[in-house]
XYZ file of C-alpha atoms in Angstrom:
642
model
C 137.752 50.464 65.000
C 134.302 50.689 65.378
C 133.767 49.404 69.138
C 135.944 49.449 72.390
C 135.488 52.796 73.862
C 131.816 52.875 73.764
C 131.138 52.349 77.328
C 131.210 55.585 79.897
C 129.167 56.606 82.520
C 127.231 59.572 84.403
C 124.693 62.082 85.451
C 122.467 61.797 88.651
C 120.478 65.436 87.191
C 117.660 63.588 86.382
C 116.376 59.931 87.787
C 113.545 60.551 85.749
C 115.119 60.567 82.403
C 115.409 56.915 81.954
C 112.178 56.360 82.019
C 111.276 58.731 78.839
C 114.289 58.708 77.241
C 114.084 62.016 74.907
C 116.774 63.368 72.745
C 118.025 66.927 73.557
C 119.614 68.868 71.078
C 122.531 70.661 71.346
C 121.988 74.871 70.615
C 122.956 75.441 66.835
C 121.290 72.160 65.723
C 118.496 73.167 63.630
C 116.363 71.999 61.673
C 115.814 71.841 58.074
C 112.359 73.087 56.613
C 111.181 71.708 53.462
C 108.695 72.910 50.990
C 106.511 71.204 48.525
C 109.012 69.115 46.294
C 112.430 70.196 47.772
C 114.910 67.460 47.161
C 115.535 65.496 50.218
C 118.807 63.852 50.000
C 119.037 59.890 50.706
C 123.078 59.028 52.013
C 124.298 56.050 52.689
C 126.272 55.125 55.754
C 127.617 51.709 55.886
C 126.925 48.422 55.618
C 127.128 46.198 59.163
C 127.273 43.043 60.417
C 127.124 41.417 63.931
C 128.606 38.685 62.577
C 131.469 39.728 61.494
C 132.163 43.041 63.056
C 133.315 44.513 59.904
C 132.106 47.600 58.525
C 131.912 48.273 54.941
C 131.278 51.139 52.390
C 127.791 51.455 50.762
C 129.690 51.065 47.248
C 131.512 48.348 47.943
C 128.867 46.047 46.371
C 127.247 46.618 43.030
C 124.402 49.470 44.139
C 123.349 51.564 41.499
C 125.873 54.834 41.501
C 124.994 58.564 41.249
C 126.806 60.129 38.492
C 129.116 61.816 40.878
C 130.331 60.104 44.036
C 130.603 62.716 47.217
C 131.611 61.517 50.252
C 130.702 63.573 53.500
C 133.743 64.844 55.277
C 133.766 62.944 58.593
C 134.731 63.871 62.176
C 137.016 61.569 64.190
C 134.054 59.529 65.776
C 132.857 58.503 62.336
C 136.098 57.467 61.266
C 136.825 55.275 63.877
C 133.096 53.574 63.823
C 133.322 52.874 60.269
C 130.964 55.592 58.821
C 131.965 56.320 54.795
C 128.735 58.726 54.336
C 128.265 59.121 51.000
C 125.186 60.305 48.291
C 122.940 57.867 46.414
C 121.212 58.010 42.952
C 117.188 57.864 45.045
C 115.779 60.392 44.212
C 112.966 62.038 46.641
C 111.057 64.808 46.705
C 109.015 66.707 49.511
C 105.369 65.036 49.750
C 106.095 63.886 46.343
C 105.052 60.045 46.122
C 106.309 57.410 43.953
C 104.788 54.714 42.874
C 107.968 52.527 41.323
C 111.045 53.944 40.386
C 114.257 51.941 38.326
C 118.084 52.799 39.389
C 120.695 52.767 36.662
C 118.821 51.589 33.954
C 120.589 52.153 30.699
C 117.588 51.548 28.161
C 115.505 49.957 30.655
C 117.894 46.603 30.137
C 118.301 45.068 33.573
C 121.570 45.421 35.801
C 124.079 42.532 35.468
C 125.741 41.673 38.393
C 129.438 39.341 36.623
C 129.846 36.372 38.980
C 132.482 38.210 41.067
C 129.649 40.784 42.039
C 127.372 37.821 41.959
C 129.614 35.965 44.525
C 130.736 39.249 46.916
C 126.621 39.995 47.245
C 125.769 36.293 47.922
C 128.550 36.257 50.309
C 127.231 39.382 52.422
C 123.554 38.528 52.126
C 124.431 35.216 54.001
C 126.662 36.942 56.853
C 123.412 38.578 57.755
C 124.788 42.729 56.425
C 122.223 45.381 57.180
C 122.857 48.570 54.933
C 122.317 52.127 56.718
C 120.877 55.125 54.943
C 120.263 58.400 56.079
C 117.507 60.751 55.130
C 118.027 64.756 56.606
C 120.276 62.814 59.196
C 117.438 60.257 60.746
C 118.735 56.709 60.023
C 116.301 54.299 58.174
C 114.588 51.943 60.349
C 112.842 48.668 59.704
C 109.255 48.192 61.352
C 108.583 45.165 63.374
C 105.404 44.432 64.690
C 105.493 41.786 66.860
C 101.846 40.278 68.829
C 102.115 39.735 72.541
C 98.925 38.859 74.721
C 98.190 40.364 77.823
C 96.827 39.318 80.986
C 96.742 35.840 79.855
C 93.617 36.807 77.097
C 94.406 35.535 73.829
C 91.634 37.397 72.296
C 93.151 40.329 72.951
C 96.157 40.714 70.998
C 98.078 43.917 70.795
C 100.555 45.070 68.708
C 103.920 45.489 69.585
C 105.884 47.919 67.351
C 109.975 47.618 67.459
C 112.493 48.975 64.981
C 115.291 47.495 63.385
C 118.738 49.397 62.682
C 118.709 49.563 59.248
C 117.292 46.871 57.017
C 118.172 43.533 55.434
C 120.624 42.980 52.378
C 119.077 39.865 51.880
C 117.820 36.509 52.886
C 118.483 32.871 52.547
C 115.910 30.269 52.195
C 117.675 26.924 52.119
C 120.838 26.719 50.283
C 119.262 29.479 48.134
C 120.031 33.351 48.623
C 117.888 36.117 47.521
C 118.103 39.817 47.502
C 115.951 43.167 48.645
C 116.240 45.028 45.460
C 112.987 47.358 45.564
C 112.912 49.410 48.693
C 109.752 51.437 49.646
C 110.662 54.074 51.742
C 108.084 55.661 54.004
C 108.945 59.075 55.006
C 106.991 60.765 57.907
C 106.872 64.771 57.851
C 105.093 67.349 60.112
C 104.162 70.292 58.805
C 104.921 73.695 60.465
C 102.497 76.191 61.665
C 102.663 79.136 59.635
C 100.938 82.303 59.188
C 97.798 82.182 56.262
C 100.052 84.081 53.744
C 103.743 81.986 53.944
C 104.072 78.498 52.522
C 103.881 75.586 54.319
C 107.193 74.008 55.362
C 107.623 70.417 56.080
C 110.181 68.314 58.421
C 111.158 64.996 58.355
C 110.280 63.408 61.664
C 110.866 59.710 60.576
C 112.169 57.364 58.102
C 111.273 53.749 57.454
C 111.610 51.304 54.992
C 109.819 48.269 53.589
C 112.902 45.657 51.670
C 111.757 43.396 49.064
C 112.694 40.969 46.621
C 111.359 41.063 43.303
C 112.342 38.812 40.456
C 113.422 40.408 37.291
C 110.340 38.306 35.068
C 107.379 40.116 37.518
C 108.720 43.599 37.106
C 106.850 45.740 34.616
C 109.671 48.717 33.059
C 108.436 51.397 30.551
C 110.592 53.510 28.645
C 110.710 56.737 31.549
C 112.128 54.073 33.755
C 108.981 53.613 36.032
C 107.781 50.069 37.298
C 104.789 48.125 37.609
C 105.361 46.047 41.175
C 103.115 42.688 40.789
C 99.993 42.638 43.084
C 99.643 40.378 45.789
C 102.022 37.766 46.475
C 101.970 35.952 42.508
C 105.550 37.398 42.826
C 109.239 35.217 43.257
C 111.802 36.378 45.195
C 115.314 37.782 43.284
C 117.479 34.660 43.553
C 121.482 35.674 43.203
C 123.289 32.328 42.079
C 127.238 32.965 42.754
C 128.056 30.985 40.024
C 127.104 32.637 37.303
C 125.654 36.279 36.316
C 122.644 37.686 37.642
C 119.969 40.226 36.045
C 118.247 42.257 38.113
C 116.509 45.838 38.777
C 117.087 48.165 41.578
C 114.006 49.598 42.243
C 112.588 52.034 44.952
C 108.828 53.762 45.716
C 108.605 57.130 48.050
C 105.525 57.239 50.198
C 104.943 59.989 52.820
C 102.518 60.410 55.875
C 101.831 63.531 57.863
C 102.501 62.746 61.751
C 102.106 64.764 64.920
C 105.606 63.894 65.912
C 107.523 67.463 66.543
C 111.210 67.088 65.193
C 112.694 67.874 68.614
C 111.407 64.435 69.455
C 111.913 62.529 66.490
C 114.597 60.663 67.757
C 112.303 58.971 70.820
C 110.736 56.147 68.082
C 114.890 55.214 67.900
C 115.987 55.519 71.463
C 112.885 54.132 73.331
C 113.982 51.401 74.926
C 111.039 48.496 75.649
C 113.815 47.375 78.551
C 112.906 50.255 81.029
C 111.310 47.501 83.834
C 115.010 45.560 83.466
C 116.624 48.545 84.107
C 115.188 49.704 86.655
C 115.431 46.221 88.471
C 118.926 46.149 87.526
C 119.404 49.540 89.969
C 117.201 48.135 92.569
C 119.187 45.188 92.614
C 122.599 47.272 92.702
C 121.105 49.346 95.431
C 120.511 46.488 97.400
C 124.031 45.029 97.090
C 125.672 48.305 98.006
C 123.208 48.510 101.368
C 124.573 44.916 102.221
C 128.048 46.246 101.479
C 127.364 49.562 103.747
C 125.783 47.318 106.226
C 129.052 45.014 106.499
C 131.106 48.120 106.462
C 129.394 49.835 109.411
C 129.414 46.523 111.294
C 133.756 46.834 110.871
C 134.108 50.301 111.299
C 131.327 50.969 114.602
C 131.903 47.662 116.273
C 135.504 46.369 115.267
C 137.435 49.552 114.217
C 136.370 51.566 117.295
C 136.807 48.549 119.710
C 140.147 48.299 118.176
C 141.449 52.108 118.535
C 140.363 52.214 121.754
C 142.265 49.138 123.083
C 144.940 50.470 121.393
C 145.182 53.550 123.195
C 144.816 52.305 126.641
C 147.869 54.251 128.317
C 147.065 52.009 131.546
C 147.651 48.719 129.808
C 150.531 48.844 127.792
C 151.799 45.482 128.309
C 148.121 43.378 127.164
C 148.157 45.883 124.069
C 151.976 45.081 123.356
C 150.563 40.716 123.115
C 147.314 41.762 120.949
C 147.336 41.008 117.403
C 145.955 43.518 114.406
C 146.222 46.101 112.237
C 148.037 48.593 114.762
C 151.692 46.435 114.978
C 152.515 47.300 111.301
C 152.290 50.578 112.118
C 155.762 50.495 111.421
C 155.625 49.013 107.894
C 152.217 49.948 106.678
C 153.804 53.326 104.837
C 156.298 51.648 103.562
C 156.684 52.263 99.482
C 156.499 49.269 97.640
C 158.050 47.893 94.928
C 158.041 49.618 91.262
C 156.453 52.824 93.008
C 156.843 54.538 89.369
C 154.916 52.124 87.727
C 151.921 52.070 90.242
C 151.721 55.528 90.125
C 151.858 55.563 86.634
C 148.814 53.102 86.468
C 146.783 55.354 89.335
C 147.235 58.365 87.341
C 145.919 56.738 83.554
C 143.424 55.533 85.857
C 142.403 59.090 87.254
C 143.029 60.446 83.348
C 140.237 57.430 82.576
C 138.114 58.422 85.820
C 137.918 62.336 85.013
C 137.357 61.618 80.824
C 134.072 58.640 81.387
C 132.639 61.579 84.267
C 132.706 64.344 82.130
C 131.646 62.299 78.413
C 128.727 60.609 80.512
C 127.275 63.780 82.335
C 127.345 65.358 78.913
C 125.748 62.666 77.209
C 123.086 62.319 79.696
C 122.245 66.275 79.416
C 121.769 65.159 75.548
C 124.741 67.352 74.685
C 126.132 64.006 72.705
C 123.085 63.357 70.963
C 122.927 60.577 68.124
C 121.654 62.862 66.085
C 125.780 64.735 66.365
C 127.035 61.605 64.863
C 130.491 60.043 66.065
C 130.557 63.097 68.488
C 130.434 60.598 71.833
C 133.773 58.978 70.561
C 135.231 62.161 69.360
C 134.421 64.088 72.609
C 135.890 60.699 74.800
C 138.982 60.882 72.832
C 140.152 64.534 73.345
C 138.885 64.615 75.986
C 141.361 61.738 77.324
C 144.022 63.743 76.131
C 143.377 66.673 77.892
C 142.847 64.927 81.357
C 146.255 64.039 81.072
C 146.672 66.823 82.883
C 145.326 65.539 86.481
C 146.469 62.178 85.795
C 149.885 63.619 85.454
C 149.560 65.834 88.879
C 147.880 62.427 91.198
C 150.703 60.555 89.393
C 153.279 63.338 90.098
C 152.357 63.726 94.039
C 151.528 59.985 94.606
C 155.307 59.064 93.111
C 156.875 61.833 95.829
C 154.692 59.856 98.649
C 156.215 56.790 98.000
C 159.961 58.248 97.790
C 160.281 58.615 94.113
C 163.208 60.691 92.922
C 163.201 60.125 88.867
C 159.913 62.399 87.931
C 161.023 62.989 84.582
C 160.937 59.578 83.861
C 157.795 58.806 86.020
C 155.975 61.142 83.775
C 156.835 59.698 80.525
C 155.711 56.410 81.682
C 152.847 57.519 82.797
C 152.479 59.579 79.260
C 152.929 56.106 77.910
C 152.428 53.544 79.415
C 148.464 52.834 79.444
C 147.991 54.150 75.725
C 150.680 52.887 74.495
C 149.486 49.487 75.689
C 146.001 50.556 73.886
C 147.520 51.979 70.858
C 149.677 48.578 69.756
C 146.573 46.367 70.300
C 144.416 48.816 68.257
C 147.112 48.860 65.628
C 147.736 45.299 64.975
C 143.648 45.009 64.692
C 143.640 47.739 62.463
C 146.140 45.431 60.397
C 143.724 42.721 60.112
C 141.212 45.281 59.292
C 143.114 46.802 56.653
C 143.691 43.264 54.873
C 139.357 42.799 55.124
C 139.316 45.860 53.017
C 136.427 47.450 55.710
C 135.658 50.760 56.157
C 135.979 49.543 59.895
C 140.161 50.303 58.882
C 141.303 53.455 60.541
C 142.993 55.486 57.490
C 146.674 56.376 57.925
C 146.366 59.951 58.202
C 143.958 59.315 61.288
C 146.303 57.320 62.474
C 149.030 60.219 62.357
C 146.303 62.548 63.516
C 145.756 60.399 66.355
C 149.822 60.248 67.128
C 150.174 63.729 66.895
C 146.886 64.418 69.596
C 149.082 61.574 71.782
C 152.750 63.572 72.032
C 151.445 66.693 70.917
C 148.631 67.324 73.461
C 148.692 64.592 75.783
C 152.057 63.963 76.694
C 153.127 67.503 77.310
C 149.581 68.162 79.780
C 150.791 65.043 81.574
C 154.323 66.235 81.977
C 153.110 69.408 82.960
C 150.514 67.937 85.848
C 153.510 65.269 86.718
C 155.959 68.112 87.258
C 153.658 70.716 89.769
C 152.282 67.243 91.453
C 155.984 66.427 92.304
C 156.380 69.997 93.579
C 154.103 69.743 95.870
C 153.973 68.403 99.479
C 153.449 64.495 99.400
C 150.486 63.168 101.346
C 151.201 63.187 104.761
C 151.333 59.924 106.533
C 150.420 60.140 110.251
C 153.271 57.347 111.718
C 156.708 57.004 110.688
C 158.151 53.961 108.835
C 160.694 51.787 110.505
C 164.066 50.855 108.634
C 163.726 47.495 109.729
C 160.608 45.625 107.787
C 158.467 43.524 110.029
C 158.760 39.770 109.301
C 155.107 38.929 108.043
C 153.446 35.690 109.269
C 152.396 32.926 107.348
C 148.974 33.920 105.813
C 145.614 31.894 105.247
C 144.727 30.518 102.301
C 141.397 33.097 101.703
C 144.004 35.375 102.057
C 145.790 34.307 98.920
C 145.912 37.454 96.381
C 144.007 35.546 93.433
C 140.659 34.419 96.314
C 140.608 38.116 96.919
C 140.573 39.009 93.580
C 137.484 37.106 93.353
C 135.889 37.955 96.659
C 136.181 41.396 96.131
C 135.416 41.375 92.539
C 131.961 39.537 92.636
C 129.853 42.456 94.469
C 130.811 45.553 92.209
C 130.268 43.459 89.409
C 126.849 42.219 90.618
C 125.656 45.524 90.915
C 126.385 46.400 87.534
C 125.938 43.059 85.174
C 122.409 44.057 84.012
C 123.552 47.319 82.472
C 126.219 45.373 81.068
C 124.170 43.174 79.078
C 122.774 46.100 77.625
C 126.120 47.943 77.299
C 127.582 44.875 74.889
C 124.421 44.855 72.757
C 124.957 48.407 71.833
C 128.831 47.622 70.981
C 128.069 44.071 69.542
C 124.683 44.005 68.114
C 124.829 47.442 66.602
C 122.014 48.543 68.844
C 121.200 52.479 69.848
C 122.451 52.975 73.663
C 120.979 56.141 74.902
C 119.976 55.648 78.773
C 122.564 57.456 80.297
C 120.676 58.646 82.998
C 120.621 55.016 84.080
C 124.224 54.678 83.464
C 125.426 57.230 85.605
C 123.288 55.657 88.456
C 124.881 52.660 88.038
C 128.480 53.818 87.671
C 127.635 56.101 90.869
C 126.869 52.853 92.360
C 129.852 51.033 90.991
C 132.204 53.539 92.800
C 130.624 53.423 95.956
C 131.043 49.638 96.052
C 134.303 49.387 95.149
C 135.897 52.308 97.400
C 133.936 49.707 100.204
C 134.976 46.438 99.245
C 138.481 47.759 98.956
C 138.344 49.320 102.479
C 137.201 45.984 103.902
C 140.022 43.981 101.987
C 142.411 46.322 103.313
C 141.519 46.022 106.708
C 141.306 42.180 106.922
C 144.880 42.084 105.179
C 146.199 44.927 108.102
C 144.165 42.561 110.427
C 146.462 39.864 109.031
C 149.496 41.538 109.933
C 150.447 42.028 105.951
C 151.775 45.060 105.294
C 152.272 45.136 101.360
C 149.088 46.369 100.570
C 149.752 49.143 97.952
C 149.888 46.538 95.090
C 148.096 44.037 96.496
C 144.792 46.800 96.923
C 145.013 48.248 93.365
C 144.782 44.155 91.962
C 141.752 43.497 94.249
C 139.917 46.423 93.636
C 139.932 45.678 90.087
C 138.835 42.658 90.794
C 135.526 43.142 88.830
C 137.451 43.233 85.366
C 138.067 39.556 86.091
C 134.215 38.972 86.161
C 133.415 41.270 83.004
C 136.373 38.715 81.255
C 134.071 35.666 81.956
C 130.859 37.743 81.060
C 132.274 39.007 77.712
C 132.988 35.054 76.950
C 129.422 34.167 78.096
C 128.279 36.768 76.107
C 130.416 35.591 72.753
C 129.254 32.385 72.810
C 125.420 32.413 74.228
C 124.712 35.795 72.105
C 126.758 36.098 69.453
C 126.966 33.997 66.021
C 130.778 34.844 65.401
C 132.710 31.664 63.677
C 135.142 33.013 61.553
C 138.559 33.736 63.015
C 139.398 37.467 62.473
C 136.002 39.139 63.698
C 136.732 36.805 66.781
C 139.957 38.585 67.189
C 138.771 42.042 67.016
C 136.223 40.875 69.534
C 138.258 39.252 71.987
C 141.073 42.784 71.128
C 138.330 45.231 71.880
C 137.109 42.934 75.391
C 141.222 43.015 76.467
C 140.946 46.862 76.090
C 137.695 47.392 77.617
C 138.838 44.659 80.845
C 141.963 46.605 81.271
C 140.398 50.029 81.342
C 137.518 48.833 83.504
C 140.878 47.219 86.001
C 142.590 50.181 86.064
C 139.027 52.515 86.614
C 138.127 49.966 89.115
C 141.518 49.463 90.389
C 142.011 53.245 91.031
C 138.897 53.895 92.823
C 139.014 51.284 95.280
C 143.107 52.284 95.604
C 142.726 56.012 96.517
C 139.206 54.974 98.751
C 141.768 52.166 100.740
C 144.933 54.885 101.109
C 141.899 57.600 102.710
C 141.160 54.977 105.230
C 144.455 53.746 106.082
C 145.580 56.829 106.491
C 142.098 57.563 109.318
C 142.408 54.727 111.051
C 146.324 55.222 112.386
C 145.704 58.729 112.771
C 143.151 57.983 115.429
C 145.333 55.634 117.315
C 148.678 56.793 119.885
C 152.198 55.705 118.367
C 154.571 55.168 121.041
């Protein structure tokens, strides 16, 4: 279940970061020293498509096997991305070069792939599957080097160098398919400074390699299994026909360069991001759209708010105030609970469980505590700690539900307990079932599946009940008028101020301020892309509360202005009103980005989108809630009730 949750935000400590994005590394990381000729072990991860969005195991195609398989035991995070790490038969030593090595030759006689095999490979070659490997945990990259001309010279061409996730299974050329099957690994080290009598000690700072296809007729084998590649390009590719068998070799060659990188930063070639300009115009422009918002907000609150209180509490003039119009005659009504209280307070507290876990997960990333390097330790760390935020969702679901007259907390807390992951937990499960019948590692196992259960009701559930039950104890909010038993007819309303219109009013600025991050949020998920500016996220996110707890306020007040009263629901619909807009992006997205055609990786995409828009509703939803009830509450405090 290799996607939904990937997106959380924080961390104003440093506005600098973004622009040098460095990995930290957590204290008890170390690092591995080598010496001249130590093994260094080659795993596999996975194999990944964007295509499909279905994860596989290295073995399940035909690779050349050690002689025993061991896979790495995995942490939570791993499981759920699809991670089956697991050893390979390369075999690399420190400094050691290689000129051509064969894999699981018997006899030097070539591999023979049956035309099942031949059929499975041909299959994933042409759905476009990279295959991860891992050398002293730094995933293999693939070097691009792309030429770009600046200011407008073409003479002067420089080279720009990107890097590729992984590398190629194959390629097609026509209707015919062919496959990398010799892989020259280049493997950077630096060596340590050491005193004139140790040894020297080596570190792996990066790993790269260079696919290729090489027919089995221009491949030279000798009886100790080493190769003869063929010079220059008098080679063919190695065609795989799925209609028949296929001889091949797998072959490999080990080259290794010294390099100046330190292995504290040997993670920057990965997470430098050639984007930095687009990100930082993407803050700009959210900057911008919450100054217009704080401008329109000042312009209610200095000018219309205070012209209003102060009419209001005119003792001299009772009778004009008692024929004005506004927010002030539902004083009366405004309090008033609204329908299915337990459920909106369950809702507001999932939403303040969601709030406290993405604030803690991204200020921890950002500090490089959740370093790629820790692998699946983002998703691990945003799952527990969802559970144990359950906590103050339980006690702002708890109080809120005593505020608006609730009597049945028991209850109230089990649906808030429930209610929001159990939605998340039946979606995830019915995708897992169409996971399961792919046969991808992508498939949560069943015992994870318990495990996860067990965190639910066994960690969860009883810090929500526990929050629920001390939030019910204590004093509700206190609401400065009184509520009338009588509601106050409402008068017909304009058509802008129809509920769905406001939806979109109010969605269309939070989501403008945050679109650009988005973009780079879904390639991450989508396009199995490293994501690592979190400094950058938690500006944005920063900015996406602060525009949503003031679009909500000014819905609010035009609604009170309106003489509608029922604004409890109404204000937790509108401030979500962003999801609506991150809907229509993550549509725009499938079908301008994306190359998705088969049916069941478009269901798991269009699963994971429903769970990410509701989460993003109810985060959004919550903020601009709790920001709406604040000013309500301010602005009939400051006027005289008769």
């Amino acid at each position: 279940m290799a996607a939904a949750m990937d997106w959380v935000q924080w961390s104003l400590l440093l506005v600098s970061l973004p622009c040098e994005t460095r990995a930290f590394y957590v204290p008890g990381v170390a690092p591995m020293n080598f010496h001249q000729n130590d093994p260094v072990e080659i795993k596999a991860v996975k194999l990944t498509s964007s295509r499909t969005q279905l994860p596989y195991e290295y073995y399940s195609l035909p690779f050349c096997q050690p002689l025993k398989i061991t896979y790495k035991a995995e942490n939570l995070g791993e499981v759920l991305r699809g991670d089956r790490i697991v050893n390979t038969p390369f075999q690399v030593l420190m400094n050691s070069e290689k000129k051509c090595e064969v894999l699981c030759s018997e006899s030097n006689k070539p591999v023979t792939l049956n035309r099942e095999k031949s059929r499975l490979v041909a299959e994933r070659i042409s759905e476009d599957y990279y295959v991860h490997l891992i050398a002293d945990n730094l995933p293999v990259a693939t070097r691009l080097e792309l030429y770009s001309s600046r200011d407008g010279d073409d003479k002067k061409k420089e080279k720009d160098v990107q890097f590729e996730h992984g590398y190629r299974l194959g390629f097609t050329d026509g209707n015919k398919i062919y496959l990398h099957n010799h892989l020259s690994f280049i493997l950077y080290y630096h060596r340590e400074d050491l005193e004139e009598d140790q040894e020297h000690t080596y570190r792996v700072v990066r790993f790269e390699v260079i696919p290729q296809s090489i027919r089995l007729e221009d491949l030279k084998v000798d009886e100790k299994s080493s190769c003869t590649l063929p010079e220059g390009t008098n080679s063919s590719p190695q065609e795989i026909d799925p209609t028949k068998e296929n001889h091949l070799y797998f072959t490999y060659s080990v080259h290794w360069e010294e390099s100046d990188i330190k292995w504290a930063s040997r993670w920057d070639t990965y997470l430098t991001m050639s984007d930095v300009q687009i990100h930082w115009f993407s803050i700009i422009n959210s900057v911008v759209v919450v100054f217009f918002l704080s401008g329109i907000l000042s312009m209610i609150i200095i000018r219309t708010l205070r012209k209003d209180i102060a009419n209001y509490n005119k003792e001299d003039d009772i009778e004009d105030t008692m024929e004005e119009s506004g927010w002030k005659l539902v004083h009366g009504d405004v309090f008033r609970p609204p329908q299915y209280p337990m459920i909106l307070s369950s809702l507001l507290g999932s939403g303040i469980q969601l709030f406290c876990m993405i604030l803690i997960v991204i200020f921890v990333a950002m500090l490089g505590m959740l370093s790629p390097s820790s692998r699946g330790a983002l998703m691990t760390t945003a799952c527990f700690l969802f559970m144990f935020m359950g906590v103050f969702g339980g006690f702002s679901a708890g109080r809120l539900y005593r505020t608006l007259k609730g009597h049945r907390w028991k209850k109230g807390a089990f649906c808030t307990a429930t209610l929001y992951p159990g939605v998340v937990f039946g979606i995830c499960f019915i995708l897992n079932c169409f996971i399961w019948g792919k046969h991808s590692s992508g498939a949560v196992p069943f015992p994870t599946m318990v495990a996860l259960l067990c965190m639910w009701f066994g960690i969860s559930l009883p810090l929500v009940y526990l929050g629920y039950y001390f939030g019910f104890r204590k004093q509700p909010y206190d609401n400065p008028v009184r509520t009338n038993q009588i509601p106050r007819q409402i008068p017909e309303q304009r058509w802008y101020m129809n509920r769905f219109v406001g939806i979109l009013m109010a969605g269309i600025l939070p989501f403008g301020a945050m679109f650009i991050e988005l973009f780079f949020i879904f390639s991450a998920i989508w396009e199995n892309q490293f994501y690592y500016l979190f400094g950058f996220l938690f500006l944005v996110f920063i900015i996406l509360v602060v525009s949503c707890s003031q679009i909500s306020i000014v819905m609010v007040y035009f609604q009170l202005c309106a003489e509608d009263y029922r604004w409890w629901w109404r204000n937790f619909l509108v401030s979500g009103g962003s999801a609506f807009y991150v809907l229509v992006y993550a549509i725009f997205y499938f079908v301008n980005k994306l190359d998705i055609v088969e049916f069941i990786p478009s269901l798991l995409y269009f699963g994971y989108t429903a769970l990410m828009v509701l989460s993003f509703w109810l985060l959004t939803g919550t903020i601009g809630f709790y920001a709406a009830y604040m000013f309500v509450r301010k602005i009939y405090a400051a006027v005289k009730i008769d």
